[in-house]
PDB file of C-alpha atoms and ligand atoms in Angstrom:
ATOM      1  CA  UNK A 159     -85.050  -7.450  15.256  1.00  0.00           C
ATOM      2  CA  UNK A 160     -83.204  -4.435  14.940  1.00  0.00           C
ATOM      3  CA  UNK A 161     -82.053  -2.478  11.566  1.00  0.00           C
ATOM      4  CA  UNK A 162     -79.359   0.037  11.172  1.00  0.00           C
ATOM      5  CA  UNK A 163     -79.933   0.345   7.287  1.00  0.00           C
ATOM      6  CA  UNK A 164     -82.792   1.085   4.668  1.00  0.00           C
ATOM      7  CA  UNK A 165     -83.026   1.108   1.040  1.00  0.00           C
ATOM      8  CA  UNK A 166     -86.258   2.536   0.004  1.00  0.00           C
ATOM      9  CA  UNK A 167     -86.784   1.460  -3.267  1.00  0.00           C
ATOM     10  CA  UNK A 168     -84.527  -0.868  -5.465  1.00  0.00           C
ATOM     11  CA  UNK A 169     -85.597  -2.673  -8.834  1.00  0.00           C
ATOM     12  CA  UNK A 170     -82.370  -4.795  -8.213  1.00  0.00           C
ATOM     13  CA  UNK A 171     -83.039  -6.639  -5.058  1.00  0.00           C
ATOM     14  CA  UNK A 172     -86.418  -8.744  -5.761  1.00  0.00           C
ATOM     15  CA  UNK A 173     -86.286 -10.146  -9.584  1.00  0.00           C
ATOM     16  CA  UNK A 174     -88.895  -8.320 -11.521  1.00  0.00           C
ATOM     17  CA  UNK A 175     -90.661  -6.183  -8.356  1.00  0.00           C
ATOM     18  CA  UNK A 176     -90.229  -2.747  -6.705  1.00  0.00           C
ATOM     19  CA  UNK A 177     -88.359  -3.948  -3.453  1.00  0.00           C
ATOM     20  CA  UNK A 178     -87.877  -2.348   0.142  1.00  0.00           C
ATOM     21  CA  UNK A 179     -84.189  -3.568   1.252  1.00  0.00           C
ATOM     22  CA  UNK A 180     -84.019  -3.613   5.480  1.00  0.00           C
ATOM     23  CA  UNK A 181     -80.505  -3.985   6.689  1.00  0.00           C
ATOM     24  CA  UNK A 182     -79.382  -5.930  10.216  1.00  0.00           C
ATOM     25  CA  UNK A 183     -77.011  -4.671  11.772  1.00  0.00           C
ATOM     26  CA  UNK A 184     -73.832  -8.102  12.801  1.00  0.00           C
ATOM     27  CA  UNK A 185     -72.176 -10.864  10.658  1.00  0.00           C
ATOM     28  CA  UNK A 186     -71.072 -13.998  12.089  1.00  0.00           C
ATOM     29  CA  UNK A 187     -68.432 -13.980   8.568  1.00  0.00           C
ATOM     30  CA  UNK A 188     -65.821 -11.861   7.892  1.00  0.00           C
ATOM     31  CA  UNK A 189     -65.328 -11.938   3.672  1.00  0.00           C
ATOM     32  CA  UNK A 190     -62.461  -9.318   3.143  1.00  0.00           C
ATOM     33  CA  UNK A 191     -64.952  -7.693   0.375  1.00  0.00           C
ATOM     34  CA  UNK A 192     -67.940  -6.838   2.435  1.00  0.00           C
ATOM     35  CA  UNK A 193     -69.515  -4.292   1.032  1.00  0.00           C
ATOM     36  CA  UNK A 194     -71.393  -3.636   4.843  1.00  0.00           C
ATOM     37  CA  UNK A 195     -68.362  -3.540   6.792  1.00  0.00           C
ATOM     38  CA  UNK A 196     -69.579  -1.142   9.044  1.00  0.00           C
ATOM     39  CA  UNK A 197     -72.684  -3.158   9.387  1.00  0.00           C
ATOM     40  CA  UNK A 198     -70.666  -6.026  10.874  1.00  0.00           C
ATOM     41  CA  UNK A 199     -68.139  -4.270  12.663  1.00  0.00           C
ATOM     42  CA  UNK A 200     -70.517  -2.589  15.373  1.00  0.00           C
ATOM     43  CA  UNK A 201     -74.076  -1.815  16.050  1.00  0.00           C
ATOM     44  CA  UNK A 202     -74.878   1.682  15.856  1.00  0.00           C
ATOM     45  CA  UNK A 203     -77.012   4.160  14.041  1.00  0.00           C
ATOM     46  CA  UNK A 204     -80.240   1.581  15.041  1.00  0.00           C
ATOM     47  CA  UNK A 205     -83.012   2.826  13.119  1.00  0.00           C
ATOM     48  CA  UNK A 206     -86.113   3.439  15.333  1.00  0.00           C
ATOM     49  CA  UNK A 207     -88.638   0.782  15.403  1.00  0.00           C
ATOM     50  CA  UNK A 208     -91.828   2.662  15.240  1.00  0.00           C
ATOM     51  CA  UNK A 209     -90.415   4.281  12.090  1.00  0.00           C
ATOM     52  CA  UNK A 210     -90.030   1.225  10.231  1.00  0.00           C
ATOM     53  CA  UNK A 211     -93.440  -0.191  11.015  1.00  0.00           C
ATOM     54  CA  UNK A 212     -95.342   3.705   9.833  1.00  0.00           C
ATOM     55  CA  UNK A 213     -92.943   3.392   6.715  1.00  0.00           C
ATOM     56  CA  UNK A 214     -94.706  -0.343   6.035  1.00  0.00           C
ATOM     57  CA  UNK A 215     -97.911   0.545   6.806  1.00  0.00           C
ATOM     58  CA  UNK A 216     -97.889   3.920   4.444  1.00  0.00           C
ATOM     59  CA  UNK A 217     -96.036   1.541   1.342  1.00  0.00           C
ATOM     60  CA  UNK A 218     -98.608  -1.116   0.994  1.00  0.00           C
ATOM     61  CA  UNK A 219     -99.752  -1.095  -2.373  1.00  0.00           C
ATOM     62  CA  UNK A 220     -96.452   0.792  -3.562  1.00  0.00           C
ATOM     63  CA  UNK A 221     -93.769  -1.314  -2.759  1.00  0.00           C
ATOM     64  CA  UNK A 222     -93.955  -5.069  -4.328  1.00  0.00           C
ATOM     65  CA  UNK A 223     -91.871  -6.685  -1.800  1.00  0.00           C
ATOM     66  CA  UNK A 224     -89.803  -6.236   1.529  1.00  0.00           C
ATOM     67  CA  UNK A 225     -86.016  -7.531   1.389  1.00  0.00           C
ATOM     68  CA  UNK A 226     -84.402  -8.598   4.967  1.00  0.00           C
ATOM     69  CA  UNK A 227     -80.402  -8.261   4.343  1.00  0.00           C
ATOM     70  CA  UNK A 228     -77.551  -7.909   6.321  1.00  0.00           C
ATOM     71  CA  UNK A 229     -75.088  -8.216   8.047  1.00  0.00           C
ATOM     72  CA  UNK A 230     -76.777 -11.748   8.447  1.00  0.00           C
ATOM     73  CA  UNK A 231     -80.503 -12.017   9.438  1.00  0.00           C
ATOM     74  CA  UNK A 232     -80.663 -15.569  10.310  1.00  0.00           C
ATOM     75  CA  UNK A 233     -78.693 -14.113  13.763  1.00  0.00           C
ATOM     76  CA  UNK A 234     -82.142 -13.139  14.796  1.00  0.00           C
ATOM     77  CA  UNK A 235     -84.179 -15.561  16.585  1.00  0.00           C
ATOM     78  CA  UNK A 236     -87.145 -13.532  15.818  1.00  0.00           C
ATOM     79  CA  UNK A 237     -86.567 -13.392  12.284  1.00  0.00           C
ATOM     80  CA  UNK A 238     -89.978 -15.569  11.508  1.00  0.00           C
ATOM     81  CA  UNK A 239     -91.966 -13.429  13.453  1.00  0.00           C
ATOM     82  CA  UNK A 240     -91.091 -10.370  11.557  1.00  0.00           C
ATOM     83  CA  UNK A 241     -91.672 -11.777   8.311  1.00  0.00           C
ATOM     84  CA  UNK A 242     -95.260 -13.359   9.428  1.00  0.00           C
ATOM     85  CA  UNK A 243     -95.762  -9.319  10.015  1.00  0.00           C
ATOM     86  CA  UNK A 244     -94.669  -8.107   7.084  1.00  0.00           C
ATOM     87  CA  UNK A 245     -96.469 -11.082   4.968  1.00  0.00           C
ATOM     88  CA  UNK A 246     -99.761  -9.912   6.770  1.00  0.00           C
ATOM     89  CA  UNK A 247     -98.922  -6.318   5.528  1.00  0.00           C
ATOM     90  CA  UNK A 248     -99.455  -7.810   2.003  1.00  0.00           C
ATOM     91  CA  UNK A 249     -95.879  -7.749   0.752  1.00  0.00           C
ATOM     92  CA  UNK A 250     -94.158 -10.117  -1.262  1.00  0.00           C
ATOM     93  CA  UNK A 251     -90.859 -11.026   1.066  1.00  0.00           C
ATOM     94  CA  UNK A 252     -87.419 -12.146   0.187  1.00  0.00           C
ATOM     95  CA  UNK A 253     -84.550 -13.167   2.590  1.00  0.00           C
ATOM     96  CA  UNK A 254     -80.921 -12.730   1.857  1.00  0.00           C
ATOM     97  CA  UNK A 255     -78.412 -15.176   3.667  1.00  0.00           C
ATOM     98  CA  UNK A 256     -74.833 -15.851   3.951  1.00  0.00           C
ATOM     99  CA  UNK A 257     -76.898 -19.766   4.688  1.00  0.00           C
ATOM    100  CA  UNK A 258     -74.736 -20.407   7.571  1.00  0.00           C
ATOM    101  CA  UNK A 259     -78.169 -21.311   9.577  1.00  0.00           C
ATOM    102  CA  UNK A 260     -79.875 -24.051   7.792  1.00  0.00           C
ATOM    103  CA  UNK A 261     -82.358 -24.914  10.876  1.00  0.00           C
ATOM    104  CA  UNK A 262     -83.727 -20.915  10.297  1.00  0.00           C
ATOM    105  CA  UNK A 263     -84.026 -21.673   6.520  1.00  0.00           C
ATOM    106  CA  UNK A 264     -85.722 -24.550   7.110  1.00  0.00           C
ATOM    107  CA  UNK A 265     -88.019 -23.141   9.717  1.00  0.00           C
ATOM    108  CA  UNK A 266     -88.665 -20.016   7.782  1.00  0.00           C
ATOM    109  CA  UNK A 267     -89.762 -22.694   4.714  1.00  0.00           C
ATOM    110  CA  UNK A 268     -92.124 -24.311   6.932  1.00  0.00           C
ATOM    111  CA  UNK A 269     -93.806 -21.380   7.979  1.00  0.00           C
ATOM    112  CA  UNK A 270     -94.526 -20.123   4.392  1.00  0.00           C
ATOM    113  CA  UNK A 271     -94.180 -16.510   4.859  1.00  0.00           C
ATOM    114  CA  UNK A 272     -90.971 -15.828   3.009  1.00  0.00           C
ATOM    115  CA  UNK A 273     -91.259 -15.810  -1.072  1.00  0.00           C
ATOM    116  CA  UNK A 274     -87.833 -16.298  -2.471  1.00  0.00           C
ATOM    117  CA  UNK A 275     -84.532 -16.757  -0.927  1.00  0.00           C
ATOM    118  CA  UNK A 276     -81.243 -15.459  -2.161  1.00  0.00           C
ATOM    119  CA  UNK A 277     -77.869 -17.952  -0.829  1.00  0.00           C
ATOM    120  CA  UNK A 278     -74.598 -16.755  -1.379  1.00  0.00           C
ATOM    121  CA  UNK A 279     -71.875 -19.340  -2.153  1.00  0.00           C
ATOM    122  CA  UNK A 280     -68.797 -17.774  -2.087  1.00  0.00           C
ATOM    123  CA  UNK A 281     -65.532 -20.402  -3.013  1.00  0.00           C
ATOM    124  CA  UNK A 282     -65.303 -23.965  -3.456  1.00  0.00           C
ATOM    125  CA  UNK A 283     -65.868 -25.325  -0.192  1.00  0.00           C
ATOM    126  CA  UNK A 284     -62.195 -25.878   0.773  1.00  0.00           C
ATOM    127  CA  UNK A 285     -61.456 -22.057  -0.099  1.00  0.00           C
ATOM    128  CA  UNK A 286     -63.994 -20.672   1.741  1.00  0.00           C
ATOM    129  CA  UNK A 287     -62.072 -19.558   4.845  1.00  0.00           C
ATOM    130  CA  UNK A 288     -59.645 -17.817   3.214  1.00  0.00           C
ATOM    131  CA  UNK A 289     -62.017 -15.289   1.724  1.00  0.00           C
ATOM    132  CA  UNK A 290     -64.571 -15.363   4.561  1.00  0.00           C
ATOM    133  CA  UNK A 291     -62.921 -16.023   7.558  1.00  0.00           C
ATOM    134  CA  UNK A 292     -61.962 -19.080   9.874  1.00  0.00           C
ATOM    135  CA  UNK A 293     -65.595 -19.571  11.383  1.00  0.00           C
ATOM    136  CA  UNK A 294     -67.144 -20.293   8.293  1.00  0.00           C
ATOM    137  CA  UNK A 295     -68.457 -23.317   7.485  1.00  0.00           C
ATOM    138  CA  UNK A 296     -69.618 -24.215   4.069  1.00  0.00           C
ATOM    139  CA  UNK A 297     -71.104 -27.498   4.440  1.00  0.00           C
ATOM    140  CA  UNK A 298     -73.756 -25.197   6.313  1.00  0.00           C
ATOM    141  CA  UNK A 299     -74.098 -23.405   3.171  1.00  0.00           C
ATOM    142  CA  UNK A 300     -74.582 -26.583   0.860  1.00  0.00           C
ATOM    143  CA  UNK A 301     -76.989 -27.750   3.603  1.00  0.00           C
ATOM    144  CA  UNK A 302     -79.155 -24.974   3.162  1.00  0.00           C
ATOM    145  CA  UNK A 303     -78.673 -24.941  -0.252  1.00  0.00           C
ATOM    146  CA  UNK A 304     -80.029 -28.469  -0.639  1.00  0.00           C
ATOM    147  CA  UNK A 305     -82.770 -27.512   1.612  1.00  0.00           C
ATOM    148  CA  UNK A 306     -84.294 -24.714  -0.571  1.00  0.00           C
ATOM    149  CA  UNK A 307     -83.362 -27.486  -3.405  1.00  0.00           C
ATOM    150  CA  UNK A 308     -85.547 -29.619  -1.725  1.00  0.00           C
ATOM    151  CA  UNK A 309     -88.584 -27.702  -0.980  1.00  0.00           C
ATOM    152  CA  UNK A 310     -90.923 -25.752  -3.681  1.00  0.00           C
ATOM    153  CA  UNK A 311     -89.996 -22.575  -2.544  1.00  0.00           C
ATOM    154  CA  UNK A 312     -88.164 -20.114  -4.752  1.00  0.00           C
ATOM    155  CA  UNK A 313     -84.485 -19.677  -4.573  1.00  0.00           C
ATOM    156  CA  UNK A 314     -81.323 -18.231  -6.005  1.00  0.00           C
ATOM    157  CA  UNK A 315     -77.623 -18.588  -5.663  1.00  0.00           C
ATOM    158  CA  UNK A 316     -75.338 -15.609  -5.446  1.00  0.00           C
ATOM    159  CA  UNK A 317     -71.437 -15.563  -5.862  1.00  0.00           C
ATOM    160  CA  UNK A 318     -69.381 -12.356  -6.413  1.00  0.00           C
ATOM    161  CA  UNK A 319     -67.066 -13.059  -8.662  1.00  0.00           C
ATOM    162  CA  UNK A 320     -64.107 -12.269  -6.950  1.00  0.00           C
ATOM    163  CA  UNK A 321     -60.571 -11.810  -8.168  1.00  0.00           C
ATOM    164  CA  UNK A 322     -58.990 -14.787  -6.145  1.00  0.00           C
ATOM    165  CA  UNK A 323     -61.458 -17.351  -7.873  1.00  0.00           C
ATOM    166  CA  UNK A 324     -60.463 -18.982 -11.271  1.00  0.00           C
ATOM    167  CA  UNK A 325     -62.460 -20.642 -14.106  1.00  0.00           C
ATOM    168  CA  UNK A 326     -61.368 -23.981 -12.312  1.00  0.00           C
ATOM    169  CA  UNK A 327     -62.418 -22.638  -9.066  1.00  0.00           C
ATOM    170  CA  UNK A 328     -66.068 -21.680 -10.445  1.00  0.00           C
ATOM    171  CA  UNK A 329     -66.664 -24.648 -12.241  1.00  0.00           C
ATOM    172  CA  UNK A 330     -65.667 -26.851  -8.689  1.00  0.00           C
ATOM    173  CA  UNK A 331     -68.268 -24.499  -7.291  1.00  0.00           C
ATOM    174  CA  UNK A 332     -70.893 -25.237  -9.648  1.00  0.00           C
ATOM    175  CA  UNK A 333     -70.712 -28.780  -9.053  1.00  0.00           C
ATOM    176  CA  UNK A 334     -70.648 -28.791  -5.520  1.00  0.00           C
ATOM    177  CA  UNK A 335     -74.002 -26.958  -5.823  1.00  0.00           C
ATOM    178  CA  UNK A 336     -77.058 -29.009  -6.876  1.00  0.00           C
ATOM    179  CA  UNK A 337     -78.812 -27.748  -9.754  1.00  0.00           C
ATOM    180  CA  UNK A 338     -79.782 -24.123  -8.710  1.00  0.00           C
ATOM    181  CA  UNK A 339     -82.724 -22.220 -10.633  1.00  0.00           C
ATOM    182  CA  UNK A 340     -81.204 -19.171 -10.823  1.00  0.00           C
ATOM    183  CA  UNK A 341     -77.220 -18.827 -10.543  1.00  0.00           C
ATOM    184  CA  UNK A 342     -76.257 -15.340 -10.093  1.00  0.00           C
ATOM    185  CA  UNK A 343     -72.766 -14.084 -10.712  1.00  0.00           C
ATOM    186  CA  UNK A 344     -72.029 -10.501  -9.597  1.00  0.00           C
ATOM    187  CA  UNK A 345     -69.110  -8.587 -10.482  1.00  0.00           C
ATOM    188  CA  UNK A 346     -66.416  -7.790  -7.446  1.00  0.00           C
ATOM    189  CA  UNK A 347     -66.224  -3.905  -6.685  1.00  0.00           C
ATOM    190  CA  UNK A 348     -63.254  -2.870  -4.621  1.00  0.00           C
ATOM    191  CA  UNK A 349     -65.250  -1.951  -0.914  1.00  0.00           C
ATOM    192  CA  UNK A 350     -64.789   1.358   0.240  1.00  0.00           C
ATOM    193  CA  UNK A 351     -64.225  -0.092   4.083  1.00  0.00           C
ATOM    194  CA  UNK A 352     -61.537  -2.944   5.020  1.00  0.00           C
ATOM    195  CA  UNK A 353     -59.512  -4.289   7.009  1.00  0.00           C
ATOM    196  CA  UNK A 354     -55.558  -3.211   6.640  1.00  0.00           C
ATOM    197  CA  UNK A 355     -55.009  -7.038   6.747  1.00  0.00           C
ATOM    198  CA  UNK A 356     -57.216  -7.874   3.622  1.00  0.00           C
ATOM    199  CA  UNK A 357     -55.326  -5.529   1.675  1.00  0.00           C
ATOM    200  CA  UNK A 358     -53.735  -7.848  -0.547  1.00  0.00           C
ATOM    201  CA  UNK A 359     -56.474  -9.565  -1.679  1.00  0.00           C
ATOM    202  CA  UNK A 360     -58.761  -6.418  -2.161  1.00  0.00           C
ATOM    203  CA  UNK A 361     -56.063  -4.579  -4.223  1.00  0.00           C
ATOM    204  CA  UNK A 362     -56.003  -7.740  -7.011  1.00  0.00           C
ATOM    205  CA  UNK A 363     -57.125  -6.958 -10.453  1.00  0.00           C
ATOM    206  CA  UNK A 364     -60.917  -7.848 -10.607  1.00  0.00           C
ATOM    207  CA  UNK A 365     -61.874  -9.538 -13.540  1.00  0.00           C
ATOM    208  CA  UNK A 366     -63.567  -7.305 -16.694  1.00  0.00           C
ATOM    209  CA  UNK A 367     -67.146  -8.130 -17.648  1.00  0.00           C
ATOM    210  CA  UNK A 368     -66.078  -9.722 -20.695  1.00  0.00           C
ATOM    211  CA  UNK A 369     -64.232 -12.290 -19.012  1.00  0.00           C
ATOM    212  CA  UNK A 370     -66.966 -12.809 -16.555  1.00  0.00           C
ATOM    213  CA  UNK A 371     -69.262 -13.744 -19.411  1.00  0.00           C
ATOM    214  CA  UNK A 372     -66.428 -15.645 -20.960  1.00  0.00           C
ATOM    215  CA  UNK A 373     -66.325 -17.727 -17.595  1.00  0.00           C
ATOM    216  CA  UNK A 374     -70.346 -17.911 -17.846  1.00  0.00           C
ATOM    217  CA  UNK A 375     -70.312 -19.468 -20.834  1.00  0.00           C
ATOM    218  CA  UNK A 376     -68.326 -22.368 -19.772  1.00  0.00           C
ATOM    219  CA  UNK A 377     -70.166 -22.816 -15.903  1.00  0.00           C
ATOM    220  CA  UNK A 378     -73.096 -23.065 -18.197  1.00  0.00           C
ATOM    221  CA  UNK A 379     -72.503 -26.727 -19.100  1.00  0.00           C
ATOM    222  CA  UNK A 380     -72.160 -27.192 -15.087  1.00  0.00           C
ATOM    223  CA  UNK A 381     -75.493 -24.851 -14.027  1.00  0.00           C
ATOM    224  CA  UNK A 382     -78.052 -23.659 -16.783  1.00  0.00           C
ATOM    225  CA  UNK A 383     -79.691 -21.142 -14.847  1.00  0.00           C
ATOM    226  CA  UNK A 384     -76.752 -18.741 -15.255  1.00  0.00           C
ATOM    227  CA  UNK A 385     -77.984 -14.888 -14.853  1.00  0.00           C
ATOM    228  CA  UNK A 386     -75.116 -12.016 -14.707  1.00  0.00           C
ATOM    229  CA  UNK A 387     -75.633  -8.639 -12.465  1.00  0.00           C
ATOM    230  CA  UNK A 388     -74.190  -6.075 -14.260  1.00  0.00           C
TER     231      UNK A 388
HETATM  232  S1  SF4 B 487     -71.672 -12.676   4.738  1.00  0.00           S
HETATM  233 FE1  SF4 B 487     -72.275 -10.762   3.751  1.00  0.00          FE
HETATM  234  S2  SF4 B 487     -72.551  -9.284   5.431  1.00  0.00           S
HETATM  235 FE2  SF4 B 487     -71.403 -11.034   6.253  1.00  0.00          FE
HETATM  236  S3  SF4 B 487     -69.246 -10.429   6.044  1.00  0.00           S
HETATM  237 FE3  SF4 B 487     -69.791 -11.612   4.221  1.00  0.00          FE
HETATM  238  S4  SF4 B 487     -70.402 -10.083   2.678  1.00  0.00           S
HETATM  239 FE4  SF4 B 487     -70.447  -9.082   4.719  1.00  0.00          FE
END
């Protein structure tokens, strides 16, 4: 595995626990409001190896929990190999996934050594490449979804709330989804970095936080387990 990004500490990242966030460099989607654009877009700026595994070694007992974003981790074949090493460290771990690859997720489950899991699902399935480009696949996404579902392990849902997607449009989301113990719905922030073609849809008004929890409200009948970041 390779990183390009580190977060030290964050109390947003792991519910409840002082997290380390670990960023991967490559994205196998392209959503016009990717925060990591520069993540995707090419592979610089690696972050040396040996410097990564001192930093784990000296944090035991003050970090809670290690965080493997992206970019997309699942990319990396070796993905359960790092977090068997960083389980054997002593740290809680959590994974963060576009869930395009449901055969990692459901390898990573069987080997035990990842704690919680955080999915985004971005649009009602038959929106999905219009926000997140034309390789995406979201019955992917509600396979892995109904994976975690499946299994005992600990899970969330993630969907930025993004200025293209209606009430209607949320609530077809929420019932595509099984019944998800934790839906999370973050607020979309203009990126900093995007493409000149993707201008249109970054420049729309984003929705206030009152109308967000307006729109929670109602999803609420559709998923219980509604939490709002923000
Ligand atoms: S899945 Fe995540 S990292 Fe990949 S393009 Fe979308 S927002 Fe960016």
């Amino acid at each position: 595995m390779i990183f390009s990004g580190i977060v030290k500490s964050s109390l947003i990242d792991y519910p409840g626990k002082i997290a380390t966030v670990l960023f991967v460099p490559g994205c196998n989607y392209n959503c016009f409001y990717c925060h990591n654009r520069k993540l995707i877009e090419e592979i610089t700026d690696i972050l040396d190896p040996n410097e990564i595994d001192a930093f784990l070694e000296k944090r035991q007992g003050l970090i809670d929990s290690i965080v493997i974003s992206g970019g997309e981790p699942t990319l990396y074949d070796d993905l359960p190999e790092l977090f068997r090493k960083i389980k054997s460290l002593g740290y809680l771990t959590k994974l963060d996934s576009n869930g395009s690859n449901p055969q990692m997720i459901k390898k990573l489950i069987e080997e035990g050594f990842v704690d919680y899991f955080a999915i985004d699902y971005k649009a009602p399935s038959s929106q999905y490449s219009l926000y997140c480009g034309e390789e995406c696949d979201p019955s992917k996404v509600l396979e892995t979804i109904n994976i975690l579902h499946s299994s005992q392990c600990p899970f969330e849902v993630r969907t930025t709330v993004i200025p293209q997607l209606t009430l209607d449009n949320l609530i077809q989301m929420c019932q595509e989804l099984p019944k998800i113990p934790r839906y999370v719905l973050n607020p979309y922030r203009k990126p900093l970095h995007y493409l000149k073609e993707h201008e249109g849809l970054i420049n729309a008004t984003p929705y206030s936080e009152k109308e967000i929890k307006e729109f929670s409200e109602i999803i609420k009948l559709y998923q219980e387990h509604v939490v709002l970041m923000f």
